[in-house]
mmCIF file of C-alpha atoms and ligand atoms in Angstrom:
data_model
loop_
_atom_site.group_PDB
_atom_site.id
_atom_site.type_symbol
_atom_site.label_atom_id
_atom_site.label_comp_id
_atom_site.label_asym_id
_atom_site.label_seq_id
_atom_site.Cartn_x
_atom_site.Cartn_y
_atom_site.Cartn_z
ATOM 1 C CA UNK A 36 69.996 -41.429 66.607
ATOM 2 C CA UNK A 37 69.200 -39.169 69.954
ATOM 3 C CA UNK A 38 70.107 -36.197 68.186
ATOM 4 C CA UNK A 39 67.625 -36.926 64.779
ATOM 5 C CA UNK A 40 64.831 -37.214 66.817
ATOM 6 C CA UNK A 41 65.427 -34.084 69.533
ATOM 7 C CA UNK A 42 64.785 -31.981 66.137
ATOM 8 C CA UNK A 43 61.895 -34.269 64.429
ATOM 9 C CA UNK A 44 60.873 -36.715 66.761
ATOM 10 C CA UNK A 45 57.868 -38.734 65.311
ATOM 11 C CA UNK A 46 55.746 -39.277 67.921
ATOM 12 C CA UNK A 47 55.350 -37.277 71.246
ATOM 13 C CA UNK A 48 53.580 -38.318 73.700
ATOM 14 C CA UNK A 49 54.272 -42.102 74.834
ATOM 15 C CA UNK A 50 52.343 -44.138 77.995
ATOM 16 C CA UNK A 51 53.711 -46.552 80.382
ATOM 17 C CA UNK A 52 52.276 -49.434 82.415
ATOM 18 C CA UNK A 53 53.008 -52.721 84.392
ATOM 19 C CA UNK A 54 50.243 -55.630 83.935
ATOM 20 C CA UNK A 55 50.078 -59.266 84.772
ATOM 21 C CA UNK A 56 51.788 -60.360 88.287
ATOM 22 C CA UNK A 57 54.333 -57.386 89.559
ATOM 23 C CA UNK A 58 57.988 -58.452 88.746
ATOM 24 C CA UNK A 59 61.332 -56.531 91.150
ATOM 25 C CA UNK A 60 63.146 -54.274 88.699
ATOM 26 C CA UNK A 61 59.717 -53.087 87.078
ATOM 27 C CA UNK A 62 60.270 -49.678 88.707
ATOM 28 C CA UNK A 63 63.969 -49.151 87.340
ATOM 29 C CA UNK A 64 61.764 -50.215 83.392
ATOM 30 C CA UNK A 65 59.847 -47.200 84.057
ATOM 31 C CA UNK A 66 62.103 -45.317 85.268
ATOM 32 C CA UNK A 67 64.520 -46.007 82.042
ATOM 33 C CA UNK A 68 61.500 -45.093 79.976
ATOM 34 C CA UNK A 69 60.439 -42.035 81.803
ATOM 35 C CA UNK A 70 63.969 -40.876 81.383
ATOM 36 C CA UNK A 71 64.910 -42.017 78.253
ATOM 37 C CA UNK A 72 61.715 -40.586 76.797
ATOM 38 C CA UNK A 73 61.720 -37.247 78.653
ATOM 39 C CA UNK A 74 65.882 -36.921 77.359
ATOM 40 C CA UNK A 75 64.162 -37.787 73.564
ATOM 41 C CA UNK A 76 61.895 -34.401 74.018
ATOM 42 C CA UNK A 77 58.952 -36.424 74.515
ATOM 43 C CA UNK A 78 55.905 -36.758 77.210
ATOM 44 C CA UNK A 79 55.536 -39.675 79.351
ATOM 45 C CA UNK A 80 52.448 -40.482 80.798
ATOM 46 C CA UNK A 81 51.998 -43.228 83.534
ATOM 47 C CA UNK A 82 49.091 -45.654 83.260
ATOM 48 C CA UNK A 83 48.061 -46.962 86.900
ATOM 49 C CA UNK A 84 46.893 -50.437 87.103
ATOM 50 C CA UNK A 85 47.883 -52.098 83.758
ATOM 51 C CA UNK A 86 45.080 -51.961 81.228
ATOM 52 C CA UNK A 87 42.430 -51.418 83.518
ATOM 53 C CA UNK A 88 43.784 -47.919 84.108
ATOM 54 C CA UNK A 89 43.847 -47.266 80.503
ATOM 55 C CA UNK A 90 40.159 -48.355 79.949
ATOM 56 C CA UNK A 91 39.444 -45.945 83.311
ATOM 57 C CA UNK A 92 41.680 -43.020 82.186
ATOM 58 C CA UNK A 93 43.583 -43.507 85.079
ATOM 59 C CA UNK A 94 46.739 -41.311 83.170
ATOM 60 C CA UNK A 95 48.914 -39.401 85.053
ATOM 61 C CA UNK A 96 51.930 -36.874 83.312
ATOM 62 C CA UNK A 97 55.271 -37.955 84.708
ATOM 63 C CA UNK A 98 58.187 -36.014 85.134
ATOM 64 C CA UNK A 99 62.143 -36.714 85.976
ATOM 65 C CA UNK A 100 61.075 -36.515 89.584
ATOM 66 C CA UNK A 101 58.225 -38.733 89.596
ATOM 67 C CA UNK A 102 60.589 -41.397 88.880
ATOM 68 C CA UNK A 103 63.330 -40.355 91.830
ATOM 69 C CA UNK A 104 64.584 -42.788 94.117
ATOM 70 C CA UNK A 105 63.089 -45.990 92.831
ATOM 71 C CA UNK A 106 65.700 -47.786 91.318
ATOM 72 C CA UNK A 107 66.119 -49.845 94.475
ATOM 73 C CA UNK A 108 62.139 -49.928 95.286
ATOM 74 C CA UNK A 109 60.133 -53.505 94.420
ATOM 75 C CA UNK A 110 56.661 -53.846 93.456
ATOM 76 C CA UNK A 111 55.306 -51.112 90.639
ATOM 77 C CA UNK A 112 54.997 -47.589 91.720
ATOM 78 C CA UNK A 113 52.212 -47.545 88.822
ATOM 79 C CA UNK A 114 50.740 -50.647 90.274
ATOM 80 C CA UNK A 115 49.331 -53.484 88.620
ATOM 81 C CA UNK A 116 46.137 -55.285 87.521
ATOM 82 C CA UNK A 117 44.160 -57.858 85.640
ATOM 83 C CA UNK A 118 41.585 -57.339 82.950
ATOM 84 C CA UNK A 119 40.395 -60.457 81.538
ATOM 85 C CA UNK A 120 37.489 -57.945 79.588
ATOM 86 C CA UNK A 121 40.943 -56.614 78.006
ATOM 87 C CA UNK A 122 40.444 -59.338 75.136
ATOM 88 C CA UNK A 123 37.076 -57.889 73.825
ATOM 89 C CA UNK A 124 37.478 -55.581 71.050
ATOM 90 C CA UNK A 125 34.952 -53.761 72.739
ATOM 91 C CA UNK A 126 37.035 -53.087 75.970
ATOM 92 C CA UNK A 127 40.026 -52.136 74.059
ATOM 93 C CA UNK A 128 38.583 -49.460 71.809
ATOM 94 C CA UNK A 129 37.472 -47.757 75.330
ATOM 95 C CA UNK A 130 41.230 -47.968 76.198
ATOM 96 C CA UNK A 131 42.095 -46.474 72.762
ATOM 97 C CA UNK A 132 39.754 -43.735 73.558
ATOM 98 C CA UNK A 133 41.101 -42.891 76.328
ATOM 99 C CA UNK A 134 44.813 -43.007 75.274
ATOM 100 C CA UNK A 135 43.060 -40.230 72.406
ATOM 101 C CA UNK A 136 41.690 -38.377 74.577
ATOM 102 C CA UNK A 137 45.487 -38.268 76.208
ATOM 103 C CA UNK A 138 46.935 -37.642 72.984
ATOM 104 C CA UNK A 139 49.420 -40.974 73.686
ATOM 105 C CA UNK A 140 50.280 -42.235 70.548
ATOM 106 C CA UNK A 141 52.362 -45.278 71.720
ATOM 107 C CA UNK A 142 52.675 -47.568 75.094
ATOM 108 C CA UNK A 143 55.707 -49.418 76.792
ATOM 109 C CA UNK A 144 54.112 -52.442 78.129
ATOM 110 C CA UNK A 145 55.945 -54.375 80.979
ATOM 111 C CA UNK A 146 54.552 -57.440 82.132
ATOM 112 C CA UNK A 147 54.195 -61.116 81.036
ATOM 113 C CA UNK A 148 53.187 -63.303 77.924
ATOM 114 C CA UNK A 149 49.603 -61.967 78.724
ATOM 115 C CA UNK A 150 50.650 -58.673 78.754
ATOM 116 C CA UNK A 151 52.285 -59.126 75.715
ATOM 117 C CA UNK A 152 49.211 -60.501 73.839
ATOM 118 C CA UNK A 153 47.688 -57.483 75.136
ATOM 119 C CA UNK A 154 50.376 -54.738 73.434
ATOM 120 C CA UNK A 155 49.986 -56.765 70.355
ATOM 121 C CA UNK A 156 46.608 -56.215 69.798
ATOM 122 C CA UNK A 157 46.553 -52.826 70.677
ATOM 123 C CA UNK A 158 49.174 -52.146 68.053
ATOM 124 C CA UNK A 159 46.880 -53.644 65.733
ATOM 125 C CA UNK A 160 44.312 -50.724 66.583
ATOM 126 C CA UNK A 161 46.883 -47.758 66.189
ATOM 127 C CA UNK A 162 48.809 -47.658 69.194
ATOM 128 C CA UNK A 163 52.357 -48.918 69.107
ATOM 129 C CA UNK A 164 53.404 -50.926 71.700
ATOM 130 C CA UNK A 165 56.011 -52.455 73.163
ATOM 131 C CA UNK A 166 56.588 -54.856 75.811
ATOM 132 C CA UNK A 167 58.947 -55.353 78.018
ATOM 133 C CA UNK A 168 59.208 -58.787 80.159
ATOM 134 C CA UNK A 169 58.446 -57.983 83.615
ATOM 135 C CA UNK A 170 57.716 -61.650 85.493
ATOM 136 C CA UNK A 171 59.526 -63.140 88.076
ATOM 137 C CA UNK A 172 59.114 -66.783 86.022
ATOM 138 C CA UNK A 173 61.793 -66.451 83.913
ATOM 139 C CA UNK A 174 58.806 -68.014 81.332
ATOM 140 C CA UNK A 175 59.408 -66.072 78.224
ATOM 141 C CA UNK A 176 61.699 -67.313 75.659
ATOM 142 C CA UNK A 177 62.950 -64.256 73.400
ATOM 143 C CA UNK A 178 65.014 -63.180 76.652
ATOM 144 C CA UNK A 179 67.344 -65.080 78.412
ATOM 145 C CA UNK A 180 66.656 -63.757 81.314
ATOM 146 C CA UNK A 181 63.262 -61.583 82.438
ATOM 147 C CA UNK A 182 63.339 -58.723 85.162
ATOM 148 C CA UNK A 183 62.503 -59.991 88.548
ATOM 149 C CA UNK A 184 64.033 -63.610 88.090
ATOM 150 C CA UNK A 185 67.423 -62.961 89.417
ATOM 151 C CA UNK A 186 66.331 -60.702 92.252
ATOM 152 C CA UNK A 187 63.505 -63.962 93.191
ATOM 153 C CA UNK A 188 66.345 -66.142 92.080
ATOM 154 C CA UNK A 189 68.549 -64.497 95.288
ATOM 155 C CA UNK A 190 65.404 -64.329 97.854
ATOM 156 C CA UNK A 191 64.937 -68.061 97.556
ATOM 157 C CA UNK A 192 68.701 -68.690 97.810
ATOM 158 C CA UNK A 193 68.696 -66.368 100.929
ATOM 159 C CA UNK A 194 65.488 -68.724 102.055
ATOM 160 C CA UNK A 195 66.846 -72.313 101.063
ATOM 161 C CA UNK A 196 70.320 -71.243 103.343
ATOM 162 C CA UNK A 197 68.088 -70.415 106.909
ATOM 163 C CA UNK A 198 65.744 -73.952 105.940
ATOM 164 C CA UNK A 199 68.567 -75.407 105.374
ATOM 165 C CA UNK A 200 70.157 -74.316 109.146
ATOM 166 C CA UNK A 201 67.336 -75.941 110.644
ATOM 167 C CA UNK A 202 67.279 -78.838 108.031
ATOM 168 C CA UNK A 203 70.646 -80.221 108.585
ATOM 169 C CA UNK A 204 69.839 -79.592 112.868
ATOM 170 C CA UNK A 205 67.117 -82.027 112.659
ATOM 171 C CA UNK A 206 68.422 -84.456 109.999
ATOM 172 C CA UNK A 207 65.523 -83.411 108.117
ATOM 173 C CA UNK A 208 64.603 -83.855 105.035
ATOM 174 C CA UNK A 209 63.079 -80.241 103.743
ATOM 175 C CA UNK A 210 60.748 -80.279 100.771
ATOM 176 C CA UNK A 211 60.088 -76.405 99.426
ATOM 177 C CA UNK A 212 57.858 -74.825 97.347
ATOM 178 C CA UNK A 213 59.058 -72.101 94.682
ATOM 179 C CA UNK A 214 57.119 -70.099 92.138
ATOM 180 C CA UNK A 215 57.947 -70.157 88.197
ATOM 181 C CA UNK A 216 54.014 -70.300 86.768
ATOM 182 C CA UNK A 217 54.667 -73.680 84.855
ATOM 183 C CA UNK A 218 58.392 -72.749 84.215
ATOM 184 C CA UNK A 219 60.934 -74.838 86.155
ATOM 185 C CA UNK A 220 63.820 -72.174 85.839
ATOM 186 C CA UNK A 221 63.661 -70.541 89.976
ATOM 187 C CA UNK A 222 63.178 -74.493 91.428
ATOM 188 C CA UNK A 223 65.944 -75.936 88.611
ATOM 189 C CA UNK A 224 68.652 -72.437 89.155
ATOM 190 C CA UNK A 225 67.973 -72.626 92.466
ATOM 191 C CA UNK A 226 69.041 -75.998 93.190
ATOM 192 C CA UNK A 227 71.367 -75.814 91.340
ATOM 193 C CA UNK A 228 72.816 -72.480 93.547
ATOM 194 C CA UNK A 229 71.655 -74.380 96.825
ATOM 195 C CA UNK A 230 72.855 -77.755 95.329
ATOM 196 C CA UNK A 231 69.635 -79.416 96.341
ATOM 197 C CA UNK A 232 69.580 -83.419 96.765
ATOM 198 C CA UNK A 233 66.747 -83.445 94.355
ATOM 199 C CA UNK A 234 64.935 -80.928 92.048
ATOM 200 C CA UNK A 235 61.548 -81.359 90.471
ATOM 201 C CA UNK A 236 60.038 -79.101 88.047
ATOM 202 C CA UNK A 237 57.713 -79.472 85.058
ATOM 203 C CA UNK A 238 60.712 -80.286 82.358
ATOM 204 C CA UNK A 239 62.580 -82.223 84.684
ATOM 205 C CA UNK A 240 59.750 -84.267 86.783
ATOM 206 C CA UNK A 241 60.611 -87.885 88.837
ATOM 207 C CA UNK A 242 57.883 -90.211 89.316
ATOM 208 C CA UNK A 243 57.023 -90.922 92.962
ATOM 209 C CA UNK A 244 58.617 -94.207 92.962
ATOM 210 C CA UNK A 245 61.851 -92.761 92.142
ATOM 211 C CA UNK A 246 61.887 -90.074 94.547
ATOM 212 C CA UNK A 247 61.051 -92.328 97.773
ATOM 213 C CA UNK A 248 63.518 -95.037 96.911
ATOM 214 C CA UNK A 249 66.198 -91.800 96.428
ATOM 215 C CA UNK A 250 65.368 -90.597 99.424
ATOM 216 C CA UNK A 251 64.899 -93.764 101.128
ATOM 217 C CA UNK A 252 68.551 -94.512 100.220
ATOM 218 C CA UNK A 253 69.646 -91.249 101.108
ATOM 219 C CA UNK A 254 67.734 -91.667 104.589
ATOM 220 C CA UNK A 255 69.450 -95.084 105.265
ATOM 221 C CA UNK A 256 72.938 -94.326 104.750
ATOM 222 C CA UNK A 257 75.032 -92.976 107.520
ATOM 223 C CA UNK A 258 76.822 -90.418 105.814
ATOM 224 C CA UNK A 259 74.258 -88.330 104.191
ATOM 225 C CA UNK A 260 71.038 -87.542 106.966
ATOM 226 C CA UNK A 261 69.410 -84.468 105.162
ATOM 227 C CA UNK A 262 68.020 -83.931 102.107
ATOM 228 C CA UNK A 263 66.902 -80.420 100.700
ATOM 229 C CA UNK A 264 64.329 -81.151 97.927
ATOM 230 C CA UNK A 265 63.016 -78.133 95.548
ATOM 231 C CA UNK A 266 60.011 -78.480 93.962
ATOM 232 C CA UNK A 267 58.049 -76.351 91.197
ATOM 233 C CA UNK A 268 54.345 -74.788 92.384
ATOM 234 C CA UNK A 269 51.769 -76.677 90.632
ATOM 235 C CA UNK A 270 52.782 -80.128 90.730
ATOM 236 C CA UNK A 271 51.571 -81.153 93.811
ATOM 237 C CA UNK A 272 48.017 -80.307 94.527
ATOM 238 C CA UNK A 273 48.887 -80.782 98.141
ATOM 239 C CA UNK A 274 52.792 -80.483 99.124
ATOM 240 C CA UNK A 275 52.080 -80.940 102.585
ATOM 241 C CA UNK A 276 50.383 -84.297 102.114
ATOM 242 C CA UNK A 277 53.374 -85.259 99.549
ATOM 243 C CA UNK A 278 55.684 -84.398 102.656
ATOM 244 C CA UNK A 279 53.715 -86.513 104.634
ATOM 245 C CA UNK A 280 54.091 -89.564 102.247
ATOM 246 C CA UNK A 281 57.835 -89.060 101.754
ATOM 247 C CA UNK A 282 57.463 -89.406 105.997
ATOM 248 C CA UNK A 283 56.012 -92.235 106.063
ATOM 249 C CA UNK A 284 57.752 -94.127 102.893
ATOM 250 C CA UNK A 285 61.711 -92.878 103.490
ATOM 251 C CA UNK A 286 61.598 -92.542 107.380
ATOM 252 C CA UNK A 287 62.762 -89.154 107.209
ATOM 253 C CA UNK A 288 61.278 -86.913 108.910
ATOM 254 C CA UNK A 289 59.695 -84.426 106.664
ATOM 255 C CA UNK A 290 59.190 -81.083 106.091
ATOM 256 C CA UNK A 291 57.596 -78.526 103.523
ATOM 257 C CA UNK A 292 57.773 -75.052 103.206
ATOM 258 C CA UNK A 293 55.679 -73.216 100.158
ATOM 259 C CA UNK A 294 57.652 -69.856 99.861
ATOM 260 C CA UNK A 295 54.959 -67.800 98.463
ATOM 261 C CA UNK A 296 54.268 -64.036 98.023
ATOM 262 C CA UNK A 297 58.233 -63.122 99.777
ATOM 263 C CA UNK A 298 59.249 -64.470 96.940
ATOM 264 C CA UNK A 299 58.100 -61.467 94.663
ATOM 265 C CA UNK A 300 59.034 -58.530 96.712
ATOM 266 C CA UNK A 301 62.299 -57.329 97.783
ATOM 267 C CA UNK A 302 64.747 -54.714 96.396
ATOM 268 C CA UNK A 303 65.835 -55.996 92.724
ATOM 269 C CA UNK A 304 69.184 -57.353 92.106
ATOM 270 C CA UNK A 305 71.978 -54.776 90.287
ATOM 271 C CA UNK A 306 71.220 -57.449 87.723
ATOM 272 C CA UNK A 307 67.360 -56.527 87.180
ATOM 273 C CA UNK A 308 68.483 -53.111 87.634
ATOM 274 C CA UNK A 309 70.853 -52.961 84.962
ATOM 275 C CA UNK A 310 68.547 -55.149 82.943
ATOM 276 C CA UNK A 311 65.386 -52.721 83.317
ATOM 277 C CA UNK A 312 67.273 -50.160 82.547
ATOM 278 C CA UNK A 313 68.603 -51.263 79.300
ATOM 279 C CA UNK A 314 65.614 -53.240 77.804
ATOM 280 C CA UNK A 315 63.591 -49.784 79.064
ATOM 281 C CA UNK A 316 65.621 -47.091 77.403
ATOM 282 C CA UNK A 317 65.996 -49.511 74.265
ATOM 283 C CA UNK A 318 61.982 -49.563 74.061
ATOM 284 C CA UNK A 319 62.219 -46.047 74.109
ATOM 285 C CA UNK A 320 64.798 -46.366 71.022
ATOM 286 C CA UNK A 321 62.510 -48.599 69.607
ATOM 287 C CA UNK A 322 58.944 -46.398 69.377
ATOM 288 C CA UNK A 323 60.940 -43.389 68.232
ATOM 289 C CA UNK A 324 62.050 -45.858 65.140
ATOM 290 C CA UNK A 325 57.983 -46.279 64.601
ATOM 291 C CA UNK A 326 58.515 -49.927 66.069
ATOM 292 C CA UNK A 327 55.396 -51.342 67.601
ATOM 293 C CA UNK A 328 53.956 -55.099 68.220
ATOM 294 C CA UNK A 329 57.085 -56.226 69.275
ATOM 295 C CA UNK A 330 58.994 -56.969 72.790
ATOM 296 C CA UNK A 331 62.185 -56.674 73.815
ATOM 297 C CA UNK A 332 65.045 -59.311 75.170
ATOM 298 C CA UNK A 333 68.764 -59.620 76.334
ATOM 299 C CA UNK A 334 69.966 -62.653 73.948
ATOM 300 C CA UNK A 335 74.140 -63.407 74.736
ATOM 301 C CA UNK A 336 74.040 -60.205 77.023
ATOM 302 C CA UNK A 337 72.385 -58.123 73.470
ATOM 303 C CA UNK A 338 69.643 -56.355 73.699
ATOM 304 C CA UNK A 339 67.228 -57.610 70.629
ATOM 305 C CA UNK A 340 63.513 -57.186 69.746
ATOM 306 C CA UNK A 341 61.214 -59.698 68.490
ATOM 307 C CA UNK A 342 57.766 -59.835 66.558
ATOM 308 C CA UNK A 343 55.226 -60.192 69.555
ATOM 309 C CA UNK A 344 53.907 -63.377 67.661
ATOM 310 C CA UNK A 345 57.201 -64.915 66.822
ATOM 311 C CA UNK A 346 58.157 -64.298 70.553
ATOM 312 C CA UNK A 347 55.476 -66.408 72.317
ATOM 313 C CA UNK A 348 55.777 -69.140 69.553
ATOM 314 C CA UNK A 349 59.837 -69.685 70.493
ATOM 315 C CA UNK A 350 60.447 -72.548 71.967
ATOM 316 C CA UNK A 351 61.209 -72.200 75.701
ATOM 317 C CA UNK A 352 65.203 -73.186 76.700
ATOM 318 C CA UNK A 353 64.858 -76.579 78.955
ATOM 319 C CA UNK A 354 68.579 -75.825 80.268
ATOM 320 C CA UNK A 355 69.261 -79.343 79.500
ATOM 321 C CA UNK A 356 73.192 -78.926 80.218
ATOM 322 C CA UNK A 357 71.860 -77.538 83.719
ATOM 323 C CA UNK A 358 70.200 -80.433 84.250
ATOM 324 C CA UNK A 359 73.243 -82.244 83.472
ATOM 325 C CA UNK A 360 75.307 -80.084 86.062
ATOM 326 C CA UNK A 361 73.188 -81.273 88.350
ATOM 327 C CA UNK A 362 73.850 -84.594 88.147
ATOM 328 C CA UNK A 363 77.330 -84.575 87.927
ATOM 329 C CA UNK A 364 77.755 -82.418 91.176
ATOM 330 C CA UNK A 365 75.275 -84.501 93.131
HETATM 331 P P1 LIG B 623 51.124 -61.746 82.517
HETATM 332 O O1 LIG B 623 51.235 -60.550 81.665
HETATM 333 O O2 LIG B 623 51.969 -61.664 83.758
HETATM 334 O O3 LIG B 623 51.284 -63.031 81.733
HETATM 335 P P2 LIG B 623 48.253 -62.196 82.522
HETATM 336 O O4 LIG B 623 48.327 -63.429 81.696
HETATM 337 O O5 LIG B 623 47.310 -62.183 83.684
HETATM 338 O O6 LIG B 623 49.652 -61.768 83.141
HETATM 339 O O7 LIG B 623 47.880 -60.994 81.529
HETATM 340 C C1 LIG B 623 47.823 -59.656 82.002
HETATM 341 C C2 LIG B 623 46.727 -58.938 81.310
HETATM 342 O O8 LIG B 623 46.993 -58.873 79.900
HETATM 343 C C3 LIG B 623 45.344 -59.580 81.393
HETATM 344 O O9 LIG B 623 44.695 -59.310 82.618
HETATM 345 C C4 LIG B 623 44.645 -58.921 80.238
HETATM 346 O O10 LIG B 623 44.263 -57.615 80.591
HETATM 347 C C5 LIG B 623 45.762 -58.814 79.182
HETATM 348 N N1 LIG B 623 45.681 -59.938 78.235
HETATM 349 C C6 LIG B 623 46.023 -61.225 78.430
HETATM 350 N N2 LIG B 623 45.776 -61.983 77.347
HETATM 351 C C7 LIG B 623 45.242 -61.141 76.411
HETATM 352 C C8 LIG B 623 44.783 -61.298 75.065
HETATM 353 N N3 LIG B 623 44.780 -62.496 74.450
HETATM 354 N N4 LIG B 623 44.311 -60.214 74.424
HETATM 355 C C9 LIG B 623 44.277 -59.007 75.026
HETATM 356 N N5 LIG B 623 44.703 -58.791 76.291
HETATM 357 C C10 LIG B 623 45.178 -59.834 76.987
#
């Protein structure tokens, strides 16, 4: 296919941004794309901060170098942003302009479900796009995995084990805090990893009564003084308070710890890395085909597109059999 489209490539001159919350591995995406595209014959242009940049003209002509010695870098080097105004027809045909006034005829997306609604409706205006899934949530269900979760996956691991130090000292009982949006996969693959006593997470919740007589039970008995409990953001308006009522109803003393923004950053696993680098240089693929309105996902370690639409309206994989793991091994 590389060889059809050095001679008559269709389109050349393609854009790329990050959008939505930054994701580790979104710099090796760009860099697969920058590469992949400049190998095709074509132009890559980098759009800073997500669609804002594109509405501002904030377009910058990359080159093999400009993408040197990121592979192992977090964060975007082409930054990121929000545009709520990016849903007004209005807004967009600014961003259209501009991408015209560039000569870009087609955009690699990275970024979220929100992101993704974005690319769609572009491509509805002209502009072929498509996404990649750049999002640390693990939240999008035509991949099984997105770039960024295993790299966060590792960084709470690496955070649970040094609690956990300090946890078992005190015959504590540790209740943490992970991100995943309103997607339990970093609390529910994460205890599962750490082996947690208990995880809770928006597919898999316990009422309150349940969790204090667990714990209460857990408390009382000799053998078993510690308890690491992971928890999904979101579900407790207050974790500290819900630490303070585990206190006060178990008798153990209680901890919690909301991980927070370390949780995004970091150098990204050779997972995400390899990951980025396939789903980017199979966008690439992908636009030269006249493909657009679609995103890209690893399905059984294969790299597959899907219809924007039909993406967001998959169901999302509740890991049930994970679930059941964890109850065997508890
Ligand atoms: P993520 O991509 O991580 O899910 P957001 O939901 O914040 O993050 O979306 C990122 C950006 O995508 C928004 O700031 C907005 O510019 C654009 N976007 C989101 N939803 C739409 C939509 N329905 N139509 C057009 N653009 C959208």
């Amino acid at each position: 296919m590389k060889g059809d489209f050095e001679v008559f490539p269709m389109i050349h001159r393609i854009g790329i941004l990050t959008s939505g919350g930054d994701s580790p591995g979104m710099n090796c995406a760009i860099r697969a794309v920058v590469r992949a595209g400049l190998s095709y014959g074509l132009e890559v242009y980098g759009i800073y901060d997500g669609y804002k940049g594109m509405v501002e003209g904030n377009i910058v002509k990359l080159d093999r170098k400009s993408v040197s010695d990121i592979v192992n870098r977090g964060g975007t080097v082409l930054r990121t942003a929000r545009l709520k105004e990016f849903k007004e027809v209005s807004v967009r045909e600014k961003a259209v302009g501009q991408l015209k006034k560039f000569g870009i005829e087609a955009i690699v997306v990275i970024g979220g479900d929100g992101s993704y609604m974005g690319a769609k409706r572009l491509t509805e205006m002209g502009i072929n796009c498509v996404g990649l899934p750049g999002t640390i949530d693990n939240d999008i269900a035509s991949t099984d995995y997105t770039i960024g979760f295993d790299t966060c996956l590792n960084t709470i691991c690496d955070c649970v084990d040094k609690i956990r130090d300090t946890t078992e000292s005190h015959s504590r009982c540790s209740i943490i805090e992970v991100m995943g949006n309103h997607c339990g996969d970093l609390a529910l693959f994460s205890g599962l990893a750490e082996g947690a006593e208990m995880i809770i997470t928006p597919d898999h919740p316990i009422p309150e009564e349940e969790i204090m007589r667990t714990l209460k039970q857990m408390h009382d008995s000799d053998d078993n003084k510690r308890a690491i409990v992971i928890v999904s953001e979101k579900l407790y308006p207050n974790i500290y308070e819900f630490a303070e009522r585990v206190q006060k109803e178990t008798g153990f003393d209680t901890r919690a710890d909301i991980l927070g923004h370390v949780q995004r950053g970091g150098a990204p696993s050779a997972f995400d890395r390899i990951l980025a680098s396939r789903m980017g240089a199979y966008a690439v693929d992908c636009l030269l085909e006249g493909k657009g309105g679609i995103c890209i996902g690893m399905v059984n370690n294969k790299i597959v597109d899907y219809d924007i639409y039909d993406a967001l309206a998959l169901p999302r994989d509740k890991h049930v059999s994970m679930l059941r793991l964890i109850d065997i091994l508890k």
